[in-house]
CSV table of C-alpha atoms in Angstrom, one decimal:
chain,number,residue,atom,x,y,z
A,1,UNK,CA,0.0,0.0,0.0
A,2,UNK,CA,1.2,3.4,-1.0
A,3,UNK,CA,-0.5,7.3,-0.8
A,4,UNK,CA,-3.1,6.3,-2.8
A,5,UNK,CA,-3.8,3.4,-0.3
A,6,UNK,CA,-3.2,5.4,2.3
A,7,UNK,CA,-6.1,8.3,1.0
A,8,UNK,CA,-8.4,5.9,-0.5
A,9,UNK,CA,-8.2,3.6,2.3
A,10,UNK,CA,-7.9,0.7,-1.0
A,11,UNK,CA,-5.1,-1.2,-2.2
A,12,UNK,CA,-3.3,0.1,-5.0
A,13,UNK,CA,-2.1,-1.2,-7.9
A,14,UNK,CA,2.0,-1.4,-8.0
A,15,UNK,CA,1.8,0.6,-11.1
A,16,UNK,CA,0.1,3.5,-9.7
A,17,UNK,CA,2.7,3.7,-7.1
A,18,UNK,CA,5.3,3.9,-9.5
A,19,UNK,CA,3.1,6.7,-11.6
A,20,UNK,CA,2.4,8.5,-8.6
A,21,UNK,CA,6.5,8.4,-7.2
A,22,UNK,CA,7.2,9.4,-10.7
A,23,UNK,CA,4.4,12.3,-10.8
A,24,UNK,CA,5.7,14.1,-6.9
A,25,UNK,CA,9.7,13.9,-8.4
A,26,UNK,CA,8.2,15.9,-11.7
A,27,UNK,CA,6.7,18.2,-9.4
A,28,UNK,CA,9.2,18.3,-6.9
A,29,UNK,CA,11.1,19.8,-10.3
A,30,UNK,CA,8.8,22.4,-11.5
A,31,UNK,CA,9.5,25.6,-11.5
A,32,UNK,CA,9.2,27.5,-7.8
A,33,UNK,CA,9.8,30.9,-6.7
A,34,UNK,CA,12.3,32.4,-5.5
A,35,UNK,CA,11.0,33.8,-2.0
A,36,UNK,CA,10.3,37.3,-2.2
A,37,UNK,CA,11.4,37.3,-6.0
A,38,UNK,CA,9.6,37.1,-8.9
A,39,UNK,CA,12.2,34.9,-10.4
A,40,UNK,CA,11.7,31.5,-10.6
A,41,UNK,CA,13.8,28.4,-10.4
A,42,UNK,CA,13.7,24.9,-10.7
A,43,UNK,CA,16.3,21.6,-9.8
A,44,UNK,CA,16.7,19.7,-13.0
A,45,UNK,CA,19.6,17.6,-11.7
A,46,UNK,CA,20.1,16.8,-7.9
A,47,UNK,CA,23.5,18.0,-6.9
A,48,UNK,CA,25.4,16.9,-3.1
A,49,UNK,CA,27.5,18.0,-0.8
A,50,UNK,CA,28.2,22.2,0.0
A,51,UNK,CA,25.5,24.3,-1.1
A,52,UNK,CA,25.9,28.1,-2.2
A,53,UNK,CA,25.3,30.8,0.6
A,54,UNK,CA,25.6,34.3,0.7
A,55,UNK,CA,29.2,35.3,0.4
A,56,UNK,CA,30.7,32.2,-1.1
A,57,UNK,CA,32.5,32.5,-3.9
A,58,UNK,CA,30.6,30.3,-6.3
A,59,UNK,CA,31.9,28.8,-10.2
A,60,UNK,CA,29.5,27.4,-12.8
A,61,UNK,CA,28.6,26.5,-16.0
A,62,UNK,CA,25.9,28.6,-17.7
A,63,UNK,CA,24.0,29.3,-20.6
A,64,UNK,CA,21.5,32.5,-20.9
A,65,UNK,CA,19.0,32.6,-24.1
A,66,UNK,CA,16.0,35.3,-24.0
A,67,UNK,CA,12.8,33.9,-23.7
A,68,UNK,CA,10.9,36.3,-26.2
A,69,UNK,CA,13.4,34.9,-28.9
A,70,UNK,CA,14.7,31.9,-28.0
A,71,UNK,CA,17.8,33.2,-29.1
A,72,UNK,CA,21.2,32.5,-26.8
A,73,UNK,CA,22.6,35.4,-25.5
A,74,UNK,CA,25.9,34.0,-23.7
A,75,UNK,CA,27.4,30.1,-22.9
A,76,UNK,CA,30.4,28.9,-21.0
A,77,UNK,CA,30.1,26.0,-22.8
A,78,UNK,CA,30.9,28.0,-25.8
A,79,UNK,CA,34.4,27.6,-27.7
A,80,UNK,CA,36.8,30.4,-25.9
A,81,UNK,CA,34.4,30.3,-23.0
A,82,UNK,CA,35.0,29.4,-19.4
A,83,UNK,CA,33.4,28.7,-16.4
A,84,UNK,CA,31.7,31.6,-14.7
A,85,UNK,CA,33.0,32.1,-10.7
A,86,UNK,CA,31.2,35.1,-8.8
A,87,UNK,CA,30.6,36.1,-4.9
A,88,UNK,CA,27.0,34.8,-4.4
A,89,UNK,CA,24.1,36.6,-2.9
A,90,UNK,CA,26.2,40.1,-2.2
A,91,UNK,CA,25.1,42.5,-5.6
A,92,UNK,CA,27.5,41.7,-8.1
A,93,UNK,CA,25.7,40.2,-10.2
A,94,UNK,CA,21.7,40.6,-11.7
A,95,UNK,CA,19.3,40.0,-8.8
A,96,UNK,CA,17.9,36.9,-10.1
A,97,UNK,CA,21.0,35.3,-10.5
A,98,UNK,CA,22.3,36.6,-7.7
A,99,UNK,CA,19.0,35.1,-5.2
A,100,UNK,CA,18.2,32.1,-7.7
A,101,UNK,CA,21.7,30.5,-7.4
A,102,UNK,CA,21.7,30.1,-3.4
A,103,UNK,CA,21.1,26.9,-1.8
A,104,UNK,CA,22.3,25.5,-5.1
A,105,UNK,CA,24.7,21.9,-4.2
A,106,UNK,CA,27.7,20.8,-5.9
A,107,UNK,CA,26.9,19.1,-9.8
A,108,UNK,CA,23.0,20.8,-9.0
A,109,UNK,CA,22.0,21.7,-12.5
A,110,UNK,CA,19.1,24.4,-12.0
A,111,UNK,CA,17.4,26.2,-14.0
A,112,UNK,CA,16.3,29.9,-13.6
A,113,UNK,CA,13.4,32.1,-15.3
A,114,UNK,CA,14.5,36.1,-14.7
A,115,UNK,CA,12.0,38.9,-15.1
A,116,UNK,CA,13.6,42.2,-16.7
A,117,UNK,CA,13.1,43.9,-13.4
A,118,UNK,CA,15.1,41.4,-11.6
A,119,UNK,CA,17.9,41.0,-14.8
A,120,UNK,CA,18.5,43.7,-17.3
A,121,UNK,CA,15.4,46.0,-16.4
A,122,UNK,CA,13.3,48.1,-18.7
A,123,UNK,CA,16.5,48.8,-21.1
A,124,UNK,CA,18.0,45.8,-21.7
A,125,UNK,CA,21.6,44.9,-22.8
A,126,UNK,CA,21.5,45.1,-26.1
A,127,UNK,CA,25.1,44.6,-26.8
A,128,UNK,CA,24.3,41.1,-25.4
A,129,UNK,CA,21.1,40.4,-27.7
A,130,UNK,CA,19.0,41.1,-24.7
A,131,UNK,CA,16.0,43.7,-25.4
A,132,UNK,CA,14.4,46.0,-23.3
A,133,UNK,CA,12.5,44.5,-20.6
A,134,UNK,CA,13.5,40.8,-21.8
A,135,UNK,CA,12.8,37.6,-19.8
A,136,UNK,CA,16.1,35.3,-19.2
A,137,UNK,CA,16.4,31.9,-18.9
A,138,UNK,CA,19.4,30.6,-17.4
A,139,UNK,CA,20.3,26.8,-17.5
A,140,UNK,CA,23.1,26.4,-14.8
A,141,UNK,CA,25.7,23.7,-13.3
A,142,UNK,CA,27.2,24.5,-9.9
A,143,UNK,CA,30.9,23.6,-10.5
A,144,UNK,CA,32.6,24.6,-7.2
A,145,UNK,CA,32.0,26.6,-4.0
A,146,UNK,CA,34.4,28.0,-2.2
């Protein structure tokens, strides 16, 4: 007997069990908000171990692409490119970034969906590709924490 069991006060099928298990990690992945941020985020790949906290100096892999366009603004995975290594959750970086990446663990890939307030604002950085008041979505490995 499973949840299903357990609300139904029925035996379950083994199958549903395994639908339903499947069903909570899905939504254990989905997209949730960052508190007190409009920016969202959600754990694509479990990560272990350390976990970014304000101050720590943090290295990852990312790639940015605008969601109006789909188009790719910026990649560490792109040839001449490396690994991006910041000072988490202290300003220097856009505020989504900068609130969406804590808690992040070790190998954690996460992904992050940034208003324009919370990125590049009404303007934009359109040297970058990215228009006025454009939506980011950042796809992000946690490499290191120091």
């Amino acid at each position: 007997p499973g949840i299903l069991a357990a609300i139904s006060g029925a035996p379950t099928h083994p199958s549903l069990s395994v639908i339903l298990r499947r069903s909570l990690s899905l939504l254990a992945k989905m997209a949730a908000k960052i508190p007190g941020y409009e920016t969202t985020m959600a754990v694509t790949k479990e990560g272990s171990g350390r976990v970014i906290g304000k101050g720590d100096t943090a290295t990852v892999h990312a790639t940015g692409v605008v969601k109006e366009t789909g188009k790719k603004f910026w990649s560490t995975h792109d040839a001449g490119q490396e690994p991006f290594t910041y000072q988490a959750g202290v300003g220097k970086v856009i505020t989504g970034w900068d609130q969406g990446c804590l808690g992040m663990a070790v190998g954690e890939h996460r992904e992050l969906v940034i208003p324009a307030k919370e990125g590049y604002g009404a303007d934009g950085f359109p040297a970058w590709g990215i228009p006025p008041g454009g939506t980011l979505v950042f796809t992000l490995e946690c490499l290191k924490i120091k």
